[in-house]
C-alpha cells in the first residue's frame, strides 16, 4: 500500500484497466444522492424559507449578490439603527438594485420585505451567521459541540478573529487557543459517550481537535524573511502544542493563501521535528487540491511522515481562496498557482485522494468536501483498495450540506465538522466566504440544491469535462488593459520573495555589491568619463562610516560642457525614427532586468530601502523604459485629427531640444529613469543630475545607457552641487526643458527661474515639476479596520515615510477612532526596525544625518502643538540615521504638523465628527498629491471620489505604490504642475505638437485614399 507518485488518475486509457472503478463511483454516488433526496433541503436552499429566497436572488443576479454580500460584510460594524438603514438603502435600495417585479414580489411573499426594508436586519444576518458559526458564548459553544458528539459527528474547532495586525493581537490569539483547549478539555471529560466518529481501527482519536491558522500567530510575516516568521510563530505555537500534548488534543494547521503555503509546510516540518514534539501532540494539516503544486507538496509530506515514522493527518480540501489567488497573481503578473478549470481541481482532488488512501499507513486521510462525486470517488477507491471504512474520515463545514453529512454517517463512515467559534464581527468574512461558496455557479452545492442539476451532471467524472474543453481554458489569461497599437505593455512583476532562490539571489547580490564599494564615479559627457578635482562621498544611511562611492563634483564649466554636448547630439538623435529610439529603451529595460538584483542591492545600501521597496523601485524603472517606448512607438505614427474628404490633417510630434533632469533620492532609480527616458525617447538630449544622496545609482544608470548604445551626448551624467550647477542650467538660455522631482522649495525656485526669458533664448522653457504632498487618509466609521490599519501603517511608514505619496495626515471619524487608534498604535509598535539590508525589517534609517536631525527637530516642536500618542524605539547605533516612528494625535488643523511636509516616519492624526468635516480637513492643504479613504458606505466612497482634492486617490487600499500606466502619478496645487508620470500623456511634455494640413484636391480630383 505504499505506492509511489505519480499516481494514476481515471483517464479514458486506464479506465479500460479498471473497468469497475467508474461504475463503483457511480453506485456510491447514487446511493448518497438517494439518501440526500430523502432528507430535507438545507434551509439555505429551501425555497420556502427567507434565506433560500435571498440565495436564489443572489444566484440569479450577480449585482444583487455583490450588493447583498457587501452589506452583510459591513453590517456588524454598524451600531445604530439609523446607520443600518442608511447602509441598507445605499446597498440594496431601489436605485441600487433593479430587481425584477417577480423577484420583488417573491421576496415580499417570503417575509423578506421587513428584512430588506425595515427593522430586524441585524438579527436576521446574525441568524444567518449562526448557521455557519458557533458564536462566542462558552455555554453555546459547548452545547453545540456536545450535540454533534451525540449525533456521532466529531469536530474540529477554529477561532475566528480579526486579521492579526500587531504582536499584542498575536499574543491574544495564542492565548485564545489555549483557553479554548482548556475549556473544551474540561467539558469533554464530562460527556457520557465518546463520539463514534473518533473511533477508528487504529485506536481512539482525540475528541479535542483544534484547527490553527499560522497567520494569527505573528503579525509581521514578510515574504523576504520566513526565518523570523518561523521563529516567532514557533514561539507562540510551542505552549499550544505543549498544552495539546498534556490534554491529548489534536492540532491541525489550516492552509491559507498561497503566499503562506511554503511557510506553513516548512513550519509544520520544523516544529514537529523538535524533540519535544516528535511524538505528540497528534497533528495534521490541510492541503489544497486547486494548487498546481499540491501533488508535489503532498508527495513530499508523505515522505517526510514516512521517514519519521510519524502518522499525520492530511485534510485534503479543494481550496477556499480561488478568486483571491487568481486576482493577486494577475495583479502581480505572477504565474497563477491554481487550476483554471473547476474540473481540473476536482480531478486533482481525486488523484490526491487516491494518494492518501494508498499511503494510509503513513497518513490518515481526511477528505474535506461537500461534493458527492468527490466523496463517492473516495469510497469507491477505498473499497477497491480494501481499506477499512473507518480508517479515514470525511470533514465538512458546520452549517453546510447537512443532508450529505447525514448520508455519510448513515453509511457508517466517520465525519468531522469544522466549527468556527468567535464573535460575529470577524466572523462576517467567514460568513461571506460560505455564502459565496453556497451560491457559486460552479459549486456542487448550488448545482445540487438550488439548480436541481441532474444525477448524471452531479456525478460526471471531472476528467470527462476536462477532455471536452479547449486546452486554452486551462490557463488563466491575463487581461491586458493596454491599447497600444504597436506593442503590448505589461508591468514588470515584483520579485516573489517567498521563493527561496529569489531570497538567495538578493542576499548574494548585497554581498557582491559590498565588494565594489568605494569607487570613484566620474561625470559622463559625450559618453566619456570626466573626472573632477572634488569628490563627494555617498554614505550608507545605516552606517555612516561605510562609503558607497565617491561622486565627481561638477562645476559650471562642466555643466556648460555637458550642455554643449547635449545640444550637439540632439538634432541627429531627434531625426532618428521613433521606433529606433524606442528599441533602445527596450534594450535598457532588458539590461535592468538582467541586473535587477545588483541594482536593488545598491539601492538597499545607498538609499536605505528594504528589499521589497528596492525591488519595486527597480521594477518601476523597467516599466518606465518599456512603457515610454510603447507610447513613443504610437506617437511616432502621425495621427489623423479628423477625416474629411479632400484634405489630410495629421498630427506629428517633435522633440523640444536639450533639457536637464533633476531627480530626487527617494526613488533613486525609477524617477531618474522615468524622467530621462521619457525625454530621450521623444528625441531630446539630456543632462541627468541625480541626487547628491544617491549618485552611485545615477552612475549605474549611466553605465546602462552607455551599454545600451545611446550615441554620445544624448544622455550626460552631471553629479555635483544642485544649488550651483542645477541652478545655472535651469536659468541657461539654451535649456529647452527641465524635468524636476523634489521639494516644494526647490521646485518653486526652478519654476520661477525657468519663467524668466534670458537674452538670446529661442524657446519658452517647459517645466515638468513634481513636488511634495501632505497626504491624507480618511477612516470612516464603517471602515474595515483590518484593512485600514494595515493600509495606514504601510502608507505612512514604508520607506520611513520618505515617499512624496506617503500618508502624513490621518482623519478618523469619531465612532471608529478609539478602536482604530488602539490597533494602529499596537501595529506600529510591532514594526521591525533596523538596517534595510536585513530582510524583514520594515523601518530602516532615513536618508542622511541632515534629514535625521531635521525630522527629529520637527518631532520636538510637534510636541508643543499636539499630543505625542506613541513613539517607537530604534537601534542605538550612532553610525545610523534612525528616526523613531512617531504618532501624534489631537493635531490642530492650523499646526505645522498638520500642514508642513515632513518626509519622515511621522503621522498626524485628527478626529472628525462626521464625513463632511473629514473631507474638509483632508482638503485643507496647499498640496494635492495623494489621498485615500477607507469606507464601506457606497455614498461616502462616491463623495470621496468626487470631492477629495488630490492627483491620485485610493479607496480602501494603501496610498503608495502607484504602478506605471495603471496609476499615472502626479498632483497639482503645490504638489506639481498636473503632469502624470507613467501616464500616456507624460511624453507629450517633452514634445511639441505640429499639425500638417494638405489639400488633396487637384483640379477637382480627390484621391480615394489620402495619405
Ligand atoms: C472541513 C473543511 C476544512 C477546510 N479547511 C480549509 C483550509 O484549511 N484551507 C482552504 O483553503 N480551504 C479549506 N476548506 C474549504 C474548502 O476549500 C472549500 O469548502 C471547498 O473547496 C469546497 O469544495 P467542495 O468539494 O465542497 O465543493 P465543490 O463545489 O466541488 O468545489 C468548489 C471548489 O472548487 C474550486 N474551484 C472553483 N472554481 C474553480 C475554477 N474555475 N478552477 C479551478 N478550481 C475551482 C475551489 O477550490 C472551490 O472552493 C475546508 C473545507 C472543509 C469542508
mmCIF file of C-alpha atoms in Angstrom, residues 88-362:
data_model
loop_
_atom_site.group_PDB
_atom_site.id
_atom_site.type_symbol
_atom_site.label_atom_id
_atom_site.label_comp_id
_atom_site.label_asym_id
_atom_site.label_seq_id
_atom_site.Cartn_x
_atom_site.Cartn_y
_atom_site.Cartn_z
ATOM 1 C CA UNK A 88 -29.293 49.123 3.642
ATOM 2 C CA UNK A 89 -30.586 51.825 1.352
ATOM 3 C CA UNK A 90 -27.158 52.540 -0.088
ATOM 4 C CA UNK A 91 -26.568 48.896 -0.932
ATOM 5 C CA UNK A 92 -29.981 47.476 -1.590
ATOM 6 C CA UNK A 93 -32.335 50.398 -2.091
ATOM 7 C CA UNK A 94 -34.408 50.610 -5.246
ATOM 8 C CA UNK A 95 -31.908 52.813 -7.022
ATOM 9 C CA UNK A 96 -29.112 50.402 -6.322
ATOM 10 C CA UNK A 97 -30.606 47.084 -7.342
ATOM 11 C CA UNK A 98 -33.071 46.842 -10.121
ATOM 12 C CA UNK A 99 -34.995 43.762 -9.167
ATOM 13 C CA UNK A 100 -37.485 42.230 -11.477
ATOM 14 C CA UNK A 101 -41.078 42.688 -10.246
ATOM 15 C CA UNK A 102 -41.391 38.910 -9.925
ATOM 16 C CA UNK A 103 -38.403 38.703 -7.598
ATOM 17 C CA UNK A 104 -39.610 41.659 -5.596
ATOM 18 C CA UNK A 105 -42.986 40.006 -5.150
ATOM 19 C CA UNK A 106 -41.287 36.744 -4.293
ATOM 20 C CA UNK A 107 -39.277 38.414 -1.597
ATOM 21 C CA UNK A 108 -42.307 40.052 -0.093
ATOM 22 C CA UNK A 109 -44.101 36.726 -0.003
ATOM 23 C CA UNK A 110 -41.111 35.233 1.766
ATOM 24 C CA UNK A 111 -41.438 37.840 4.522
ATOM 25 C CA UNK A 112 -38.226 39.332 3.298
ATOM 26 C CA UNK A 113 -39.578 42.816 2.875
ATOM 27 C CA UNK A 114 -39.352 43.627 6.533
ATOM 28 C CA UNK A 115 -35.826 42.329 6.494
ATOM 29 C CA UNK A 116 -34.788 44.180 3.446
ATOM 30 C CA UNK A 117 -36.571 47.411 4.007
ATOM 31 C CA UNK A 118 -37.174 47.573 7.690
ATOM 32 C CA UNK A 119 -36.110 46.621 11.143
ATOM 33 C CA UNK A 120 -34.586 43.427 12.398
ATOM 34 C CA UNK A 121 -31.951 43.181 9.749
ATOM 35 C CA UNK A 122 -29.078 42.724 12.162
ATOM 36 C CA UNK A 123 -30.878 39.914 13.937
ATOM 37 C CA UNK A 124 -31.590 38.238 10.615
ATOM 38 C CA UNK A 125 -27.979 38.392 9.490
ATOM 39 C CA UNK A 126 -26.849 37.226 12.896
ATOM 40 C CA UNK A 127 -29.238 34.324 12.457
ATOM 41 C CA UNK A 128 -27.724 33.622 9.082
ATOM 42 C CA UNK A 129 -24.213 33.761 10.501
ATOM 43 C CA UNK A 130 -25.241 31.458 13.320
ATOM 44 C CA UNK A 131 -25.950 28.816 10.737
ATOM 45 C CA UNK A 132 -22.237 28.646 9.992
ATOM 46 C CA UNK A 133 -20.518 29.502 13.257
ATOM 47 C CA UNK A 134 -20.911 28.717 16.903
ATOM 48 C CA UNK A 135 -20.710 32.227 18.330
ATOM 49 C CA UNK A 136 -18.713 33.334 21.303
ATOM 50 C CA UNK A 137 -20.707 32.183 24.271
ATOM 51 C CA UNK A 138 -18.941 29.321 26.067
ATOM 52 C CA UNK A 139 -22.169 27.621 27.003
ATOM 53 C CA UNK A 140 -23.480 27.754 23.488
ATOM 54 C CA UNK A 141 -20.215 26.515 22.011
ATOM 55 C CA UNK A 142 -20.047 23.601 24.384
ATOM 56 C CA UNK A 143 -23.749 22.833 23.914
ATOM 57 C CA UNK A 144 -23.456 22.670 20.138
ATOM 58 C CA UNK A 145 -20.321 20.534 20.200
ATOM 59 C CA UNK A 146 -21.898 18.167 22.649
ATOM 60 C CA UNK A 147 -24.928 17.818 20.397
ATOM 61 C CA UNK A 148 -22.669 16.993 17.454
ATOM 62 C CA UNK A 149 -20.882 14.452 19.605
ATOM 63 C CA UNK A 150 -24.169 12.782 20.435
ATOM 64 C CA UNK A 151 -25.170 12.729 16.776
ATOM 65 C CA UNK A 152 -21.977 10.844 16.023
ATOM 66 C CA UNK A 153 -20.157 13.696 14.399
ATOM 67 C CA UNK A 154 -16.684 14.632 15.632
ATOM 68 C CA UNK A 155 -15.476 18.215 15.439
ATOM 69 C CA UNK A 156 -12.515 20.449 14.923
ATOM 70 C CA UNK A 157 -12.752 23.986 16.293
ATOM 71 C CA UNK A 158 -11.360 27.044 14.632
ATOM 72 C CA UNK A 159 -11.194 30.508 16.172
ATOM 73 C CA UNK A 160 -12.481 33.349 14.047
ATOM 74 C CA UNK A 161 -10.752 36.621 14.589
ATOM 75 C CA UNK A 162 -9.859 39.935 13.092
ATOM 76 C CA UNK A 163 -6.712 39.903 10.992
ATOM 77 C CA UNK A 164 -3.775 39.979 13.365
ATOM 78 C CA UNK A 165 -2.066 43.309 12.762
ATOM 79 C CA UNK A 166 0.088 43.562 15.867
ATOM 80 C CA UNK A 167 2.139 41.404 18.162
ATOM 81 C CA UNK A 168 -0.234 42.163 21.003
ATOM 82 C CA UNK A 169 -3.073 40.717 18.934
ATOM 83 C CA UNK A 170 -0.990 37.644 18.091
ATOM 84 C CA UNK A 171 -0.383 37.107 21.819
ATOM 85 C CA UNK A 172 -4.102 37.382 22.472
ATOM 86 C CA UNK A 173 -4.850 34.911 19.719
ATOM 87 C CA UNK A 174 -2.398 32.378 21.085
ATOM 88 C CA UNK A 175 -3.998 32.754 24.494
ATOM 89 C CA UNK A 176 -7.444 32.197 22.980
ATOM 90 C CA UNK A 177 -6.271 28.874 21.534
ATOM 91 C CA UNK A 178 -5.016 27.867 24.985
ATOM 92 C CA UNK A 179 -8.200 28.961 26.725
ATOM 93 C CA UNK A 180 -10.401 27.192 24.224
ATOM 94 C CA UNK A 181 -8.468 23.946 24.609
ATOM 95 C CA UNK A 182 -8.772 24.141 28.391
ATOM 96 C CA UNK A 183 -12.469 24.900 28.246
ATOM 97 C CA UNK A 184 -13.202 22.044 25.871
ATOM 98 C CA UNK A 185 -10.960 19.579 27.688
ATOM 99 C CA UNK A 186 -12.889 20.248 30.920
ATOM 100 C CA UNK A 187 -16.249 19.821 29.221
ATOM 101 C CA UNK A 188 -15.476 16.844 27.005
ATOM 102 C CA UNK A 189 -14.356 14.929 30.093
ATOM 103 C CA UNK A 190 -17.927 15.191 31.363
ATOM 104 C CA UNK A 191 -19.627 13.877 28.245
ATOM 105 C CA UNK A 192 -21.043 10.395 28.791
ATOM 106 C CA UNK A 193 -20.137 8.806 25.461
ATOM 107 C CA UNK A 194 -17.165 9.131 23.195
ATOM 108 C CA UNK A 195 -18.030 10.216 19.700
ATOM 109 C CA UNK A 196 -18.438 7.391 17.218
ATOM 110 C CA UNK A 197 -16.567 9.315 14.538
ATOM 111 C CA UNK A 198 -13.468 9.304 16.723
ATOM 112 C CA UNK A 199 -13.355 5.519 16.806
ATOM 113 C CA UNK A 200 -11.023 4.022 14.276
ATOM 114 C CA UNK A 201 -9.449 0.576 13.853
ATOM 115 C CA UNK A 202 -6.126 2.216 14.712
ATOM 116 C CA UNK A 203 -7.480 3.335 18.059
ATOM 117 C CA UNK A 204 -9.435 6.152 19.590
ATOM 118 C CA UNK A 205 -8.807 9.569 18.049
ATOM 119 C CA UNK A 206 -8.584 12.646 20.180
ATOM 120 C CA UNK A 207 -12.004 14.199 20.768
ATOM 121 C CA UNK A 208 -10.393 17.607 21.155
ATOM 122 C CA UNK A 209 -9.320 18.727 17.717
ATOM 123 C CA UNK A 210 -8.140 22.286 17.135
ATOM 124 C CA UNK A 211 -7.574 23.987 13.768
ATOM 125 C CA UNK A 212 -4.918 26.690 13.880
ATOM 126 C CA UNK A 213 -4.137 29.482 11.420
ATOM 127 C CA UNK A 214 -0.492 30.441 11.424
ATOM 128 C CA UNK A 215 -1.206 33.994 10.280
ATOM 129 C CA UNK A 216 -2.901 34.529 13.645
ATOM 130 C CA UNK A 217 0.346 33.885 15.484
ATOM 131 C CA UNK A 218 2.639 36.514 14.009
ATOM 132 C CA UNK A 219 1.719 39.931 12.687
ATOM 133 C CA UNK A 220 4.839 40.748 10.706
ATOM 134 C CA UNK A 221 5.145 37.883 8.239
ATOM 135 C CA UNK A 222 7.338 39.167 5.419
ATOM 136 C CA UNK A 223 7.954 37.120 2.281
ATOM 137 C CA UNK A 224 11.635 38.131 2.363
ATOM 138 C CA UNK A 225 12.134 36.741 5.841
ATOM 139 C CA UNK A 226 10.463 33.401 6.509
ATOM 140 C CA UNK A 227 13.120 32.500 9.085
ATOM 141 C CA UNK A 228 11.979 35.141 11.549
ATOM 142 C CA UNK A 229 8.353 34.183 10.888
ATOM 143 C CA UNK A 230 9.134 30.566 11.698
ATOM 144 C CA UNK A 231 10.904 31.638 14.910
ATOM 145 C CA UNK A 232 8.131 33.907 16.113
ATOM 146 C CA UNK A 233 5.257 31.612 15.176
ATOM 147 C CA UNK A 234 7.038 28.662 16.759
ATOM 148 C CA UNK A 235 7.484 30.624 19.958
ATOM 149 C CA UNK A 236 3.709 31.106 20.188
ATOM 150 C CA UNK A 237 2.917 27.604 18.996
ATOM 151 C CA UNK A 238 5.077 25.735 21.497
ATOM 152 C CA UNK A 239 2.876 26.445 24.529
ATOM 153 C CA UNK A 240 -0.148 25.455 22.435
ATOM 154 C CA UNK A 241 1.490 22.188 21.385
ATOM 155 C CA UNK A 242 2.647 21.504 24.947
ATOM 156 C CA UNK A 243 -0.854 22.004 26.269
ATOM 157 C CA UNK A 244 -2.259 19.892 23.446
ATOM 158 C CA UNK A 245 0.162 17.106 24.390
ATOM 159 C CA UNK A 246 -0.929 17.284 28.015
ATOM 160 C CA UNK A 247 -4.599 17.227 27.069
ATOM 161 C CA UNK A 248 -4.188 14.644 24.329
ATOM 162 C CA UNK A 249 -5.544 17.132 21.813
ATOM 163 C CA UNK A 250 -5.017 17.110 18.059
ATOM 164 C CA UNK A 251 -3.580 20.153 16.283
ATOM 165 C CA UNK A 252 -4.308 20.871 12.659
ATOM 166 C CA UNK A 253 -2.727 23.625 10.574
ATOM 167 C CA UNK A 254 -5.277 25.185 8.252
ATOM 168 C CA UNK A 255 -3.947 26.205 4.864
ATOM 169 C CA UNK A 256 -4.401 29.863 3.980
ATOM 170 C CA UNK A 257 -3.380 31.896 0.950
ATOM 171 C CA UNK A 258 -0.676 30.729 -1.442
ATOM 172 C CA UNK A 259 1.773 33.315 -0.099
ATOM 173 C CA UNK A 260 1.748 31.407 3.217
ATOM 174 C CA UNK A 261 1.798 27.902 1.767
ATOM 175 C CA UNK A 262 5.548 27.207 1.802
ATOM 176 C CA UNK A 263 5.854 28.840 5.203
ATOM 177 C CA UNK A 264 3.083 26.627 6.583
ATOM 178 C CA UNK A 265 4.640 23.449 5.207
ATOM 179 C CA UNK A 266 8.066 24.410 6.492
ATOM 180 C CA UNK A 267 6.748 25.355 9.908
ATOM 181 C CA UNK A 268 4.897 22.066 10.152
ATOM 182 C CA UNK A 269 8.026 20.088 9.349
ATOM 183 C CA UNK A 270 10.309 22.125 11.597
ATOM 184 C CA UNK A 271 8.209 22.281 14.689
ATOM 185 C CA UNK A 272 7.116 18.665 14.648
ATOM 186 C CA UNK A 273 10.766 17.704 14.222
ATOM 187 C CA UNK A 274 11.649 19.358 17.524
ATOM 188 C CA UNK A 275 12.452 16.582 20.033
ATOM 189 C CA UNK A 276 9.690 17.773 22.324
ATOM 190 C CA UNK A 277 7.034 17.297 19.650
ATOM 191 C CA UNK A 278 8.204 14.319 17.639
ATOM 192 C CA UNK A 279 5.686 12.013 19.275
ATOM 193 C CA UNK A 280 2.887 14.258 20.363
ATOM 194 C CA UNK A 281 0.578 16.049 20.027
ATOM 195 C CA UNK A 282 -1.166 14.296 17.159
ATOM 196 C CA UNK A 283 -1.018 16.630 14.212
ATOM 197 C CA UNK A 284 -2.114 17.272 10.692
ATOM 198 C CA UNK A 285 -2.510 19.934 8.078
ATOM 199 C CA UNK A 286 -4.796 20.968 5.254
ATOM 200 C CA UNK A 287 -3.608 20.755 1.656
ATOM 201 C CA UNK A 288 -5.339 22.378 -1.287
ATOM 202 C CA UNK A 289 -6.019 20.356 -4.430
ATOM 203 C CA UNK A 290 -6.671 23.502 -6.503
ATOM 204 C CA UNK A 291 -2.959 24.279 -6.342
ATOM 205 C CA UNK A 292 -0.847 23.024 -9.188
ATOM 206 C CA UNK A 293 1.946 22.415 -6.635
ATOM 207 C CA UNK A 294 -0.223 20.328 -4.371
ATOM 208 C CA UNK A 295 0.770 16.955 -5.749
ATOM 209 C CA UNK A 296 4.483 17.632 -5.237
ATOM 210 C CA UNK A 297 3.848 19.040 -1.770
ATOM 211 C CA UNK A 298 1.737 16.072 -0.758
ATOM 212 C CA UNK A 299 4.355 13.699 -2.083
ATOM 213 C CA UNK A 300 6.955 15.493 -0.018
ATOM 214 C CA UNK A 301 4.777 15.495 3.091
ATOM 215 C CA UNK A 302 4.102 11.771 2.803
ATOM 216 C CA UNK A 303 7.829 11.010 2.559
ATOM 217 C CA UNK A 304 8.524 13.315 5.480
ATOM 218 C CA UNK A 305 5.994 11.431 7.590
ATOM 219 C CA UNK A 306 7.236 8.074 6.403
ATOM 220 C CA UNK A 307 10.879 8.859 7.172
ATOM 221 C CA UNK A 308 9.971 9.971 10.667
ATOM 222 C CA UNK A 309 7.511 7.131 11.197
ATOM 223 C CA UNK A 310 5.099 9.813 12.242
ATOM 224 C CA UNK A 311 1.491 9.260 11.328
ATOM 225 C CA UNK A 312 -0.009 12.570 10.352
ATOM 226 C CA UNK A 313 -3.424 13.595 9.122
ATOM 227 C CA UNK A 314 -3.785 15.334 5.807
ATOM 228 C CA UNK A 315 -7.048 17.161 5.344
ATOM 229 C CA UNK A 316 -7.432 17.296 1.609
ATOM 230 C CA UNK A 317 -9.560 20.253 0.510
ATOM 231 C CA UNK A 318 -10.038 21.911 -2.827
ATOM 232 C CA UNK A 319 -9.196 25.369 -1.504
ATOM 233 C CA UNK A 320 -11.104 28.393 -0.328
ATOM 234 C CA UNK A 321 -9.257 31.298 -1.953
ATOM 235 C CA UNK A 322 -9.603 30.637 -5.673
ATOM 236 C CA UNK A 323 -10.796 34.127 -6.619
ATOM 237 C CA UNK A 324 -8.213 35.804 -4.420
ATOM 238 C CA UNK A 325 -5.337 33.744 -5.810
ATOM 239 C CA UNK A 326 -6.279 34.410 -9.414
ATOM 240 C CA UNK A 327 -6.727 38.139 -8.819
ATOM 241 C CA UNK A 328 -3.487 38.593 -6.877
ATOM 242 C CA UNK A 329 -1.440 36.593 -9.366
ATOM 243 C CA UNK A 330 -2.817 38.653 -12.219
ATOM 244 C CA UNK A 331 -2.235 41.936 -10.408
ATOM 245 C CA UNK A 332 1.360 40.939 -9.729
ATOM 246 C CA UNK A 333 1.937 39.257 -13.085
ATOM 247 C CA UNK A 334 2.973 36.098 -11.292
ATOM 248 C CA UNK A 335 2.126 32.616 -12.507
ATOM 249 C CA UNK A 336 -1.387 31.726 -11.363
ATOM 250 C CA UNK A 337 -0.909 28.961 -8.770
ATOM 251 C CA UNK A 338 -4.394 27.446 -9.060
ATOM 252 C CA UNK A 339 -6.019 25.424 -11.789
ATOM 253 C CA UNK A 340 -8.174 27.424 -14.151
ATOM 254 C CA UNK A 341 -11.000 24.925 -14.544
ATOM 255 C CA UNK A 342 -13.072 23.602 -11.708
ATOM 256 C CA UNK A 343 -12.948 20.140 -13.280
ATOM 257 C CA UNK A 344 -9.136 20.201 -13.067
ATOM 258 C CA UNK A 345 -9.360 20.859 -9.348
ATOM 259 C CA UNK A 346 -11.898 18.064 -8.990
ATOM 260 C CA UNK A 347 -9.690 15.672 -10.967
ATOM 261 C CA UNK A 348 -6.674 16.615 -8.869
ATOM 262 C CA UNK A 349 -8.710 16.082 -5.720
ATOM 263 C CA UNK A 350 -9.489 12.571 -6.944
ATOM 264 C CA UNK A 351 -5.866 11.899 -7.804
ATOM 265 C CA UNK A 352 -4.653 13.110 -4.424
ATOM 266 C CA UNK A 353 -7.437 11.278 -2.581
ATOM 267 C CA UNK A 354 -6.092 8.099 -4.093
ATOM 268 C CA UNK A 355 -2.585 9.034 -2.973
ATOM 269 C CA UNK A 356 -3.820 9.458 0.571
ATOM 270 C CA UNK A 357 -5.637 6.130 0.540
ATOM 271 C CA UNK A 358 -2.692 4.306 -0.964
ATOM 272 C CA UNK A 359 -0.461 5.708 1.734
ATOM 273 C CA UNK A 360 -2.922 5.264 4.529
ATOM 274 C CA UNK A 361 -0.360 3.512 6.743
ATOM 275 C CA UNK A 362 1.589 6.751 6.849
#
